[in-house]
Amino acid sequence: MKQKHYDHQSELGILDYIFNARSVAVVGASANTNKMGHTLLRNILDGGFEGPVYPINPKEPEILGVACYPSLLEVPGDVDLVVVAVPAPVVPSVMEQAASKNTHGAIIVSGGFREIGNEELEAKVMGLAREHSIAVIGPNCQGINYTPNKLCASWPLMTTPGVLGIIAQSGTIAAAMGGWAADENLGFSCICALGNMSGVNETDMLQFLGNDPETKVIALNLEGVSNGKRFLEVAREVAARKPVIVLKPGRTELGAKAAQSHTKSLAGDDRVFDAVCKKTGLIRVDELEEFYDVCKAFCYISQLPGPRLQVVTSSGGSGILAADVAIHQGLTLPEPDPADKEKLEQVLPPQCVIGNPLDLTGDATSGRYGDALAVLAKTDTVDGFLVIFGDPVEGAAETMCEVRQSTDKPIIVAYLGGGETEVVETGKLQKEGFPVFPTPERATRAAGYLYKRAQSV
Amino acid sequence: MKQKHYDHQSELGILDYIFNARSVAVVGASANTNKMGHTLLRNILDGGFEGPVYPINPKEPEILGVACYPSLLEVPGDVDLVVVAVPAPVVPSVMEQAASKNTHGAIIVSGGFREIGNEELEAKVMGLAREHSIAVIGPNCQGINYTPNKLCASWPLMTTPGVLGIIAQSGTIAAAMGGWAADENLGFSCICALGNMSGVNETDMLQFLGNDPETKVIALNLEGVSNGKRFLEVAREVAARKPVIVLKPGRTELGAKAAQSHTKSLAGDDRVFDAVCKKTGLIRVDELEEFYDVCKAFCYISQLPGPRLQVVTSSGGSGILAADVAIHQGLTLPEPDPADKEKLEQVLPPQCVIGNPLDLTGDATSGRYGDALAVLAKTDTVDGFLVIFGDPVEGAAETMCEVRQSTDKPIIVAYLGGGETEVVETGKLQKEGFPVFPTPERATRAAGYLYKRAQSV
């Protein structure tokens, strides 16, 4: 593999040509706003990519104000990465041009290959890629979005930087996860929708993000595994250093059948994959929303060191919902120790129910939360806090920032039933780096996974 | 019970004095915006209540531009309902004044009664209520919000009318459910947060909303049941006519303990309550978000008449997530019959995967959805549709409205991974009366409960 202009980051390997590309050509760039080749060009430009961008289209002098070139070969400068959105039969010639241009990264968004029975065409494209050392993502994929390089070669346009790296076989799951992360200001380092995975596969990406300093947490959506032995090795190695959360649907027979017709993945025995996760320290979740919740929690909190959670709430009803889920997640809600109970009785009004859940009752102010948590901040009897705001509690974010100064225990937040105040305070809490969930159950479940991580490392 | 000015709706009984009140006094109305007595007055005024509103406060000439009266007795006109937000020790005298004023409805928001050990004071208040035939909600409650009477005697302010009636022992659960319903334009007929339930209890409310013509679906959050035999009778009678969805947390030992310390409810054996639900046709859910999702589905769709669901999606990955949940919910995804398959092959491009899930693939337009659903609209092989938009599909709402014209089968929608298009189309779909969910799993689970209803009636 040639690396003549990659000395600065050659250690990251061939994927670097794609993610850290310094110049990008969009082959099949279109002036028609309904075409994928338009969307891709626009998102790369609007996403803020700082290197040169070359639209390739023989019929247009310029698109979106950027000069077009009739072919890759006419581009004056280097092209690190080609993003390909031309019809499938044209893709082999694009690969040949890329080889002539000494390009080593390609994202093939075009569909019309193996997924509809055109195995031969796909084999031809991949043969060229191998021959010329071109790393390929796809074909038939939704592209990549890598915020450290401000490179949104995908859709929809999302640009919020963060520490979450998302690898997905499903473009929809990638886009949904990225969208939620952007909406909540959590952001992401990377979104990679793998498509047919004829070149770069899930294990390559896991290894790449495992080594990527911008990525602290990895979300991995799989339908099948390309090479079990290598996956096992890489997963173990990466999961020892970073939380890797896995959504692998197709757990039921019907789901497995659907997975097979989607990506031709053989799901294998689901219990075997469960065992792989346990062995390697991968954290497996069951559903898409949970996938996002758990990733979010890990972006803020590395783990819950033990199972003992103190629930502090203004809503007794919410405390019950949390308690039910806590038990299912292997967490415990120990009673505060007698000395702490006494102190709590001194600082809290008489209607409060001193226990676990600690019910501050519906007229609780943020000050009352602060008073209660000041007592509990240093206690030895719990490993973390679940703080539930079940009313329009103003100043919640400010109080929680103060509380965080006085404790090193993880704090997970739920906020609900608070109308406009909830919207304001949730936004502030998220901005301050607290994981906030809209229901007690979702918060508690996330806490359970934070504890699972402590058990696996 | 005196009903001299209630001839028009006397059949609804004593609760009518509260929900259909034609005049309201707020005892403890305050000019201080931090006080509950201010919030309640403001929400009643801003909520659009059309009858006279009388703030009662001996120290203020007017609050929020409305003339104050020093006591209930000075109010010139009739007072159907008093909303009470004075300190607990003053409440008995308010009840006496209400009796003198011939008032028959009271919402006692004030806390400081049984929940903190003041059983005696609560008994005194309730003794006066019984003596003078005053229906009481509370004490220690978050009030009521009844949109047919534009009466928001609660918080936060929410005014979106709808067909969902929410009864909750937890004020937070009531507010969260109402908030989500308002945000999604689903709306509600009634929100009632019961508090200590010394007067009106969960069974009274179930009966009231069972007879309320504005309420088509009932959400019931319970921690315990006041009178098992009567509850059983009323539940059976109401559930035969309207879907009643029940969230009764405290299923685990820890949760039950938390419930007991919250509302002193004895949760009883959870399996017994499960049996009660089965016997009466109550639809029991496990978690708060599911509670909302299932209620939402029933507001639009009365039932799924059989278990056979056709999934139509642009996202193969989403189809797998749906398939896994479908099986757990007792649903089936039958293959389309051969004649329909043939027609689908004719109208769809070759990359589509004809089956169940029917995968229209990532470049699907709303037109492609329309073509596929036109073929399937009249099929006998399924009982309903789950339509998943897994990409930014423009025109989704318009297409689904057309599809609905050609089929009488229920349609449930999931929309995800669609960026700004998703926000626009989801809003339109909701406005057009489609239940839309943000993940395939939540949509499928709701479908499962719609089928459970068909099995129970």
XYZ file of N, CA and C in Angstrom, chain B residues 252-428:
531
model
N -42.220 -5.546 41.324
C -41.188 -6.244 42.085
C -41.394 -5.962 43.574
N -40.707 -6.743 44.396
C -40.817 -6.536 45.835
C -40.344 -5.132 46.207
N -39.229 -4.715 45.605
C -38.687 -3.392 45.893
C -39.640 -2.298 45.426
N -40.219 -2.497 44.244
C -41.179 -1.528 43.733
C -42.412 -1.451 44.623
N -42.877 -2.599 45.093
C -44.060 -2.635 45.957
C -43.795 -1.894 47.266
N -42.574 -2.050 47.759
C -42.195 -1.351 48.991
C -42.202 0.167 48.743
N -41.679 0.581 47.607
C -41.662 2.007 47.267
C -43.085 2.541 47.126
N -43.975 1.723 46.545
C -45.372 2.135 46.385
C -46.029 2.337 47.743
N -45.701 1.423 48.644
C -46.317 1.528 49.959
C -45.883 2.805 50.671
N -44.615 3.153 50.539
C -44.187 4.366 51.236
C -44.634 5.621 50.495
N -45.043 5.481 49.232
C -45.527 6.655 48.499
C -46.971 6.982 48.847
N -47.880 6.067 48.627
C -49.300 6.392 48.823
C -49.964 5.477 49.843
N -49.103 4.787 50.629
C -49.631 3.845 51.620
C -50.489 2.768 50.971
N -50.344 2.603 49.645
C -51.124 1.575 48.964
C -50.514 0.215 49.234
N -51.345 -0.741 49.553
C -50.880 -2.111 49.626
C -51.025 -2.694 48.235
N -49.898 -2.970 47.627
C -49.925 -3.371 46.225
C -50.607 -4.729 46.055
N -50.537 -5.565 47.050
C -51.115 -6.902 46.923
C -50.257 -7.763 46.026
N -50.697 -8.980 45.808
C -49.946 -9.891 44.949
C -50.109 -9.434 43.503
N -48.974 -9.193 42.865
C -49.026 -8.657 41.510
C -49.704 -9.622 40.543
N -49.561 -10.906 40.801
C -50.188 -11.881 39.899
C -51.715 -11.827 40.005
N -52.193 -11.482 41.208
C -53.644 -11.344 41.368
C -54.145 -10.190 40.507
N -53.386 -9.080 40.522
C -53.822 -7.948 39.706
C -53.755 -8.290 38.214
N -52.741 -9.041 37.824
C -52.674 -9.518 36.437
C -53.933 -10.303 36.071
N -54.351 -11.145 37.001
C -55.545 -11.964 36.758
C -56.788 -11.074 36.652
N -56.848 -10.050 37.498
C -57.975 -9.112 37.445
C -58.033 -8.445 36.066
N -56.876 -8.037 35.569
C -56.829 -7.379 34.258
C -57.340 -8.313 33.176
N -56.881 -9.537 33.238
C -57.280 -10.511 32.222
C -58.795 -10.737 32.265
N -59.304 -10.839 33.492
C -60.722 -11.137 33.680
C -61.611 -9.982 33.225
N -61.148 -8.757 33.458
C -62.003 -7.600 33.200
C -61.746 -6.982 31.831
N -60.650 -7.366 31.179
C -60.326 -6.761 29.891
C -59.497 -5.495 29.997
N -58.980 -5.204 31.200
C -58.031 -4.098 31.313
C -56.748 -4.495 30.584
N -56.130 -3.520 29.936
C -54.902 -3.785 29.192
C -53.728 -3.262 30.004
N -52.939 -4.179 30.546
C -51.872 -3.768 31.448
C -50.550 -3.627 30.714
N -49.859 -2.513 30.954
C -48.536 -2.290 30.370
C -47.504 -2.225 31.488
N -46.217 -2.273 31.091
C -45.155 -2.383 32.089
C -44.450 -1.082 32.424
N -44.343 -0.181 31.435
C -43.507 0.983 31.645
C -44.224 2.254 31.195
N -43.701 3.384 31.661
C -44.369 4.667 31.423
C -44.440 5.017 29.942
N -43.343 4.830 29.228
C -43.336 5.206 27.819
C -44.300 4.322 27.013
N -44.314 3.044 27.368
C -45.236 2.104 26.744
C -46.687 2.484 27.063
N -46.906 2.957 28.275
C -48.230 3.430 28.709
C -48.713 4.498 27.728
N -47.849 5.455 27.462
C -48.214 6.522 26.527
C -48.407 5.976 25.110
N -47.466 5.161 24.655
C -47.530 4.640 23.285
C -48.834 3.875 23.032
N -49.187 3.037 23.976
C -50.366 2.192 23.791
C -51.635 3.046 23.826
N -51.674 4.008 24.753
C -52.826 4.924 24.781
C -52.950 5.663 23.454
N -51.823 6.135 22.951
C -51.829 6.861 21.681
C -52.393 5.989 20.563
N -51.921 4.764 20.476
C -52.403 3.862 19.419
C -53.919 3.709 19.496
N -54.443 3.529 20.713
C -55.887 3.325 20.864
C -56.688 4.595 20.568
N -56.085 5.743 20.716
C -56.807 6.974 20.375
C -57.118 7.034 18.882
N -56.304 6.363 18.078
C -56.495 6.399 16.626
C -57.115 5.119 16.070
N -56.858 4.007 16.745
C -57.233 2.700 16.200
C -57.912 1.898 17.307
N -59.116 1.375 17.025
C -59.847 0.705 18.103
C -59.265 -0.667 18.437
N -58.750 -1.354 17.432
C -58.137 -2.665 17.673
C -57.460 -3.169 16.409
N -56.609 -4.161 16.575
C -56.065 -4.902 15.430
C -56.838 -6.214 15.433
N -57.686 -6.446 14.415
C -58.640 -7.550 14.544
C -58.018 -8.944 14.566
N -56.803 -9.082 14.071
C -56.117 -10.375 14.108
C -54.632 -10.157 14.246
N -53.844 -11.239 14.350
C -52.411 -11.082 14.659
C -51.525 -10.834 13.438
N -52.084 -10.852 12.227
C -51.253 -10.856 11.022
C -50.915 -9.440 10.549
N -49.637 -9.119 10.650
C -49.171 -7.762 10.342
C -48.324 -7.814 9.073
N -48.552 -6.849 8.176
C -47.643 -6.695 7.031
C -46.742 -5.503 7.321
N -45.434 -5.735 7.366
C -44.471 -4.664 7.570
C -43.989 -4.176 6.208
N -44.080 -2.867 5.989
C -43.589 -2.245 4.750
C -42.561 -1.202 5.169
N -41.346 -1.297 4.648
C -40.258 -0.470 5.170
C -39.284 -0.069 4.066
N -38.589 1.055 4.264
C -37.462 1.392 3.383
C -36.156 0.928 3.999
N -36.257 0.386 5.212
C -35.073 0.063 6.001
C -35.121 -1.392 6.416
N -34.292 -2.199 5.781
C -34.251 -3.609 6.137
C -33.908 -3.810 7.601
N -32.981 -3.019 8.113
C -32.584 -3.123 9.517
C -33.754 -2.882 10.453
N -34.593 -1.906 10.125
C -35.773 -1.618 10.940
C -36.771 -2.766 10.894
N -36.867 -3.410 9.728
C -37.772 -4.545 9.604
C -37.387 -5.681 10.536
N -36.090 -5.870 10.725
C -35.629 -6.935 11.619
C -36.007 -6.608 13.071
N -35.794 -5.344 13.460
C -36.172 -4.918 14.811
C -37.669 -5.145 15.036
N -38.477 -4.818 14.032
C -39.926 -5.013 14.154
C -40.271 -6.493 14.261
N -39.603 -7.315 13.466
C -39.908 -8.756 13.458
C -39.653 -9.379 14.834
N -38.523 -9.005 15.446
C -38.210 -9.565 16.766
C -39.313 -9.244 17.783
N -39.768 -8.000 17.779
C -40.795 -7.604 18.757
C -42.145 -8.218 18.406
N -42.449 -8.305 17.120
C -43.740 -8.864 16.699
C -43.953 -10.245 17.303
N -42.935 -11.070 17.223
C -43.048 -12.426 17.743
C -43.322 -12.413 19.243
N -42.603 -11.564 19.963
C -42.826 -11.482 21.413
C -44.236 -10.993 21.751
N -44.851 -10.242 20.848
C -46.184 -9.701 21.101
C -47.287 -10.621 20.581
N -46.912 -11.790 20.098
C -47.934 -12.717 19.616
C -48.455 -12.375 18.232
N -47.706 -11.556 17.498
C -48.109 -11.211 16.134
C -47.388 -12.110 15.139
N -47.921 -12.186 13.939
C -47.254 -12.945 12.882
C -47.014 -12.040 11.677
N -46.012 -12.387 10.880
C -45.711 -11.646 9.647
C -45.806 -12.627 8.483
N -47.030 -12.912 8.008
C -47.172 -13.908 6.949
C -46.594 -13.396 5.628
N -46.074 -14.313 4.836
C -45.632 -13.972 3.475
C -46.838 -13.491 2.652
N -46.654 -12.506 1.795
C -47.752 -12.112 0.892
C -48.161 -13.313 0.035
N -49.423 -13.365 -0.372
C -49.800 -14.529 -1.168
C -49.237 -14.391 -2.580
N -49.113 -15.509 -3.298
C -48.390 -15.502 -4.582
C -48.921 -14.477 -5.585
N -50.233 -14.297 -5.633
C -50.796 -13.332 -6.594
C -50.319 -11.910 -6.250
N -50.326 -11.584 -4.946
C -49.866 -10.251 -4.532
C -48.368 -10.081 -4.798
N -47.622 -11.135 -4.557
C -46.175 -11.070 -4.815
C -45.916 -10.720 -6.277
N -46.684 -11.375 -7.139
C -46.499 -11.139 -8.568
C -46.795 -9.673 -8.912
N -47.900 -9.171 -8.359
C -48.243 -7.768 -8.621
C -47.172 -6.829 -8.061
N -46.654 -7.157 -6.882
C -45.614 -6.302 -6.280
C -44.370 -6.286 -7.164
N -44.016 -7.452 -7.685
C -42.847 -7.509 -8.572
C -43.037 -6.628 -9.806
N -44.292 -6.528 -10.247
C -44.561 -5.694 -11.423
C -44.421 -4.200 -11.124
N -44.858 -3.784 -9.938
C -44.881 -2.331 -9.677
C -43.615 -1.819 -8.990
N -42.803 -2.719 -8.438
C -41.638 -2.258 -7.669
C -40.344 -2.495 -8.436
N -39.337 -1.647 -8.220
C -38.048 -1.866 -8.878
C -37.358 -3.125 -8.338
N -36.390 -3.644 -9.095
C -35.850 -4.983 -8.789
C -35.116 -5.076 -7.452
N -34.590 -3.955 -6.933
C -33.852 -4.068 -5.669
C -34.753 -4.335 -4.456
N -36.064 -4.163 -4.630
C -36.961 -4.385 -3.492
C -37.004 -5.869 -3.122
N -37.149 -6.128 -1.828
C -37.243 -7.506 -1.353
C -38.706 -7.782 -1.033
N -39.343 -8.597 -1.883
C -40.779 -8.861 -1.754
C -40.975 -9.927 -0.693
N -41.549 -9.556 0.419
C -41.769 -10.517 1.495
C -42.422 -9.790 2.654
N -42.202 -10.296 3.828
C -42.730 -9.643 5.017
C -41.683 -9.764 6.107
N -40.951 -8.693 6.424
C -41.074 -7.326 5.933
C -40.923 -7.210 4.414
N -41.683 -6.271 3.850
C -41.502 -5.871 2.455
C -40.508 -4.713 2.448
N -39.320 -4.961 1.891
C -38.246 -3.961 1.963
C -38.186 -3.161 0.659
N -38.623 -1.917 0.736
C -38.639 -1.051 -0.452
C -37.273 -0.442 -0.712
N -36.334 -0.667 0.207
C -34.925 -0.215 0.151
C -34.785 1.313 0.267
N -33.553 1.699 0.541
C -33.247 3.052 1.018
C -33.542 4.190 0.066
N -33.720 3.917 -1.213
C -34.054 5.017 -2.117
C -35.559 5.112 -2.366
N -36.336 4.459 -1.509
C -37.796 4.465 -1.679
C -38.352 5.883 -1.571
N -39.226 6.213 -2.487
C -39.970 7.468 -2.420
C -41.343 7.181 -1.829
N -42.082 8.244 -1.519
C -43.442 8.010 -1.018
C -44.282 7.344 -2.106
N -43.989 7.653 -3.358
C -44.702 7.000 -4.456
C -44.532 5.491 -4.436
N -43.318 5.024 -4.116
C -43.080 3.583 -4.061
C -43.885 2.942 -2.930
N -43.945 3.640 -1.778
C -44.809 3.155 -0.692
C -46.257 3.053 -1.182
N -46.691 4.099 -1.880
C -48.067 4.119 -2.381
C -48.336 2.949 -3.315
N -47.393 2.689 -4.215
C -47.562 1.582 -5.168
C -47.673 0.242 -4.442
N -46.791 0.032 -3.488
C -46.793 -1.244 -2.764
C -48.086 -1.398 -1.963
N -48.482 -0.344 -1.288
C -49.661 -0.452 -0.421
C -50.951 -0.519 -1.236
N -50.937 0.030 -2.429
C -52.120 -0.104 -3.303
C -52.357 -1.576 -3.631
N -51.273 -2.324 -3.829
C -51.404 -3.760 -4.108
C -51.936 -4.497 -2.876
N -51.426 -4.113 -1.719
C -51.736 -4.878 -0.505
C -53.016 -4.430 0.202
N -53.569 -3.294 -0.200
C -54.694 -2.693 0.534
C -55.868 -3.649 0.729
N -56.134 -4.458 -0.283
C -57.341 -5.297 -0.241
C -57.038 -6.760 0.097
N -55.776 -7.055 0.400
C -55.426 -8.457 0.614
C -56.140 -9.055 1.828
N -56.398 -10.357 1.753
C -57.040 -11.038 2.877
C -56.021 -11.650 3.830
N -54.746 -11.554 3.483
C -53.761 -12.320 4.249
C -53.237 -11.574 5.476
N -53.604 -10.316 5.648
C -53.134 -9.590 6.850
C -54.272 -8.824 7.502
N -54.047 -8.478 8.801
C -55.052 -7.758 9.588
C -54.698 -6.283 9.776
N -53.491 -5.910 9.416
C -53.100 -4.508 9.589
C -51.714 -4.287 9.024
N -51.343 -2.995 8.933
C -50.056 -2.618 8.348
C -49.179 -1.880 9.356
N -47.908 -2.219 9.332
C -46.907 -1.403 10.026
C -46.029 -0.804 8.930
N -46.123 0.514 8.758
C -45.374 1.186 7.698
C -44.215 1.942 8.337
N -42.993 1.538 7.975
C -41.797 2.144 8.562
C -41.114 3.015 7.507
N -41.006 4.306 7.805
C -40.203 5.202 6.967
C -38.831 5.319 7.644
N -37.829 4.753 7.008
C -36.502 4.708 7.623
C -35.511 5.644 6.952
N -36.017 6.572 6.195
C -35.183 7.522 5.453
C -35.963 8.834 5.348
N -35.319 9.917 4.883
C -36.068 11.181 4.736
C -37.045 11.090 3.554
N -38.173 10.423 3.753
C -39.151 10.213 2.680
C -40.135 11.379 2.666
N -40.014 12.229 1.663
C -40.933 13.366 1.545
C -42.277 12.906 1.016
N -43.323 13.587 1.459
C -44.666 13.237 0.975
C -45.256 12.014 1.635
N -44.616 11.540 2.706
C -45.099 10.326 3.384
C -46.544 10.504 3.870
N -46.832 11.656 4.461
C -48.170 11.869 5.035
C -49.239 11.864 3.943
N -48.959 12.568 2.863
C -49.932 12.643 1.780
C -50.223 11.237 1.223
N -49.159 10.486 1.001
C -49.331 9.131 0.485
C -50.152 8.272 1.439
N -49.864 8.372 2.737
C -50.584 7.521 3.689
C -52.065 7.894 3.745
N -52.380 9.165 3.555
C -53.792 9.564 3.507
C -54.483 8.920 2.306
N -53.780 8.872 1.180
C -54.357 8.207 0.001
C -54.538 6.711 0.255
N -53.520 6.101 0.856
C -53.597 4.663 1.139
C -54.809 4.365 2.025
N -55.023 5.222 2.996
C -56.120 4.992 3.939
C -57.489 4.996 3.242
N -57.566 5.714 2.132
C -58.829 5.739 1.394
C -59.169 4.370 0.805
N -58.134 3.567 0.586
C -58.373 2.333 -0.170
C -58.338 1.076 0.699
N -58.214 1.246 2.009
C -58.189 0.065 2.875
C -58.920 0.364 4.173
N -59.521 -0.681 4.751
C -60.128 -0.473 6.068
C -59.281 -1.124 7.156
N -58.078 -1.555 6.811
C -57.201 -2.171 7.813
C -56.430 -1.094 8.576
N -56.188 -1.324 9.858
C -55.431 -0.340 10.655
C -54.014 -0.139 10.109
N -53.527 1.096 10.213
C -52.179 1.440 9.768
C -51.428 2.093 10.923
N -50.315 1.486 11.291
C -49.442 2.035 12.335
C -48.151 2.468 11.640
N -47.594 3.594 12.066
C -46.439 4.151 11.366
C -45.249 4.304 12.317
N -44.059 4.020 11.805
C -42.816 4.408 12.487
C -42.038 5.298 11.519
N -41.399 6.321 12.043
C -40.600 7.214 11.196
C -39.301 7.487 11.936
N -38.171 7.185 11.305
C -36.875 7.393 11.968
C -35.779 7.601 10.938
N -34.693 8.201 11.379
C -33.536 8.383 10.512
C -33.774 9.385 9.397
N -34.764 10.284 9.579
C -35.161 11.146 8.477
C -34.846 12.620 8.651
N -34.056 12.970 9.679
C -33.640 14.361 9.839
C -34.815 15.328 9.845
N -34.660 16.459 9.162
C -35.707 17.487 9.164
C -36.978 17.024 8.464
N -36.833 16.205 7.448
C -38.012 15.665 6.758
C -38.865 14.853 7.729
N -38.188 14.116 8.601
C -38.898 13.310 9.597
C -39.775 14.190 10.489
N -39.227 15.313 10.937
C -39.984 16.211 11.824
C -41.235 16.706 11.106
N -41.065 17.144 9.860
C -42.189 17.680 9.090
C -43.239 16.601 8.837
N -42.805 15.460 8.347
C -43.757 14.408 7.964
C -44.432 13.780 9.180
N -43.685 13.608 10.253
C -44.285 13.058 11.472
C -45.396 13.982 11.975
N -45.125 15.265 11.964
C -46.146 16.229 12.385
C -47.397 16.129 11.518
N -47.191 16.035 10.214
C -48.346 15.938 9.308
C -49.117 14.634 9.527
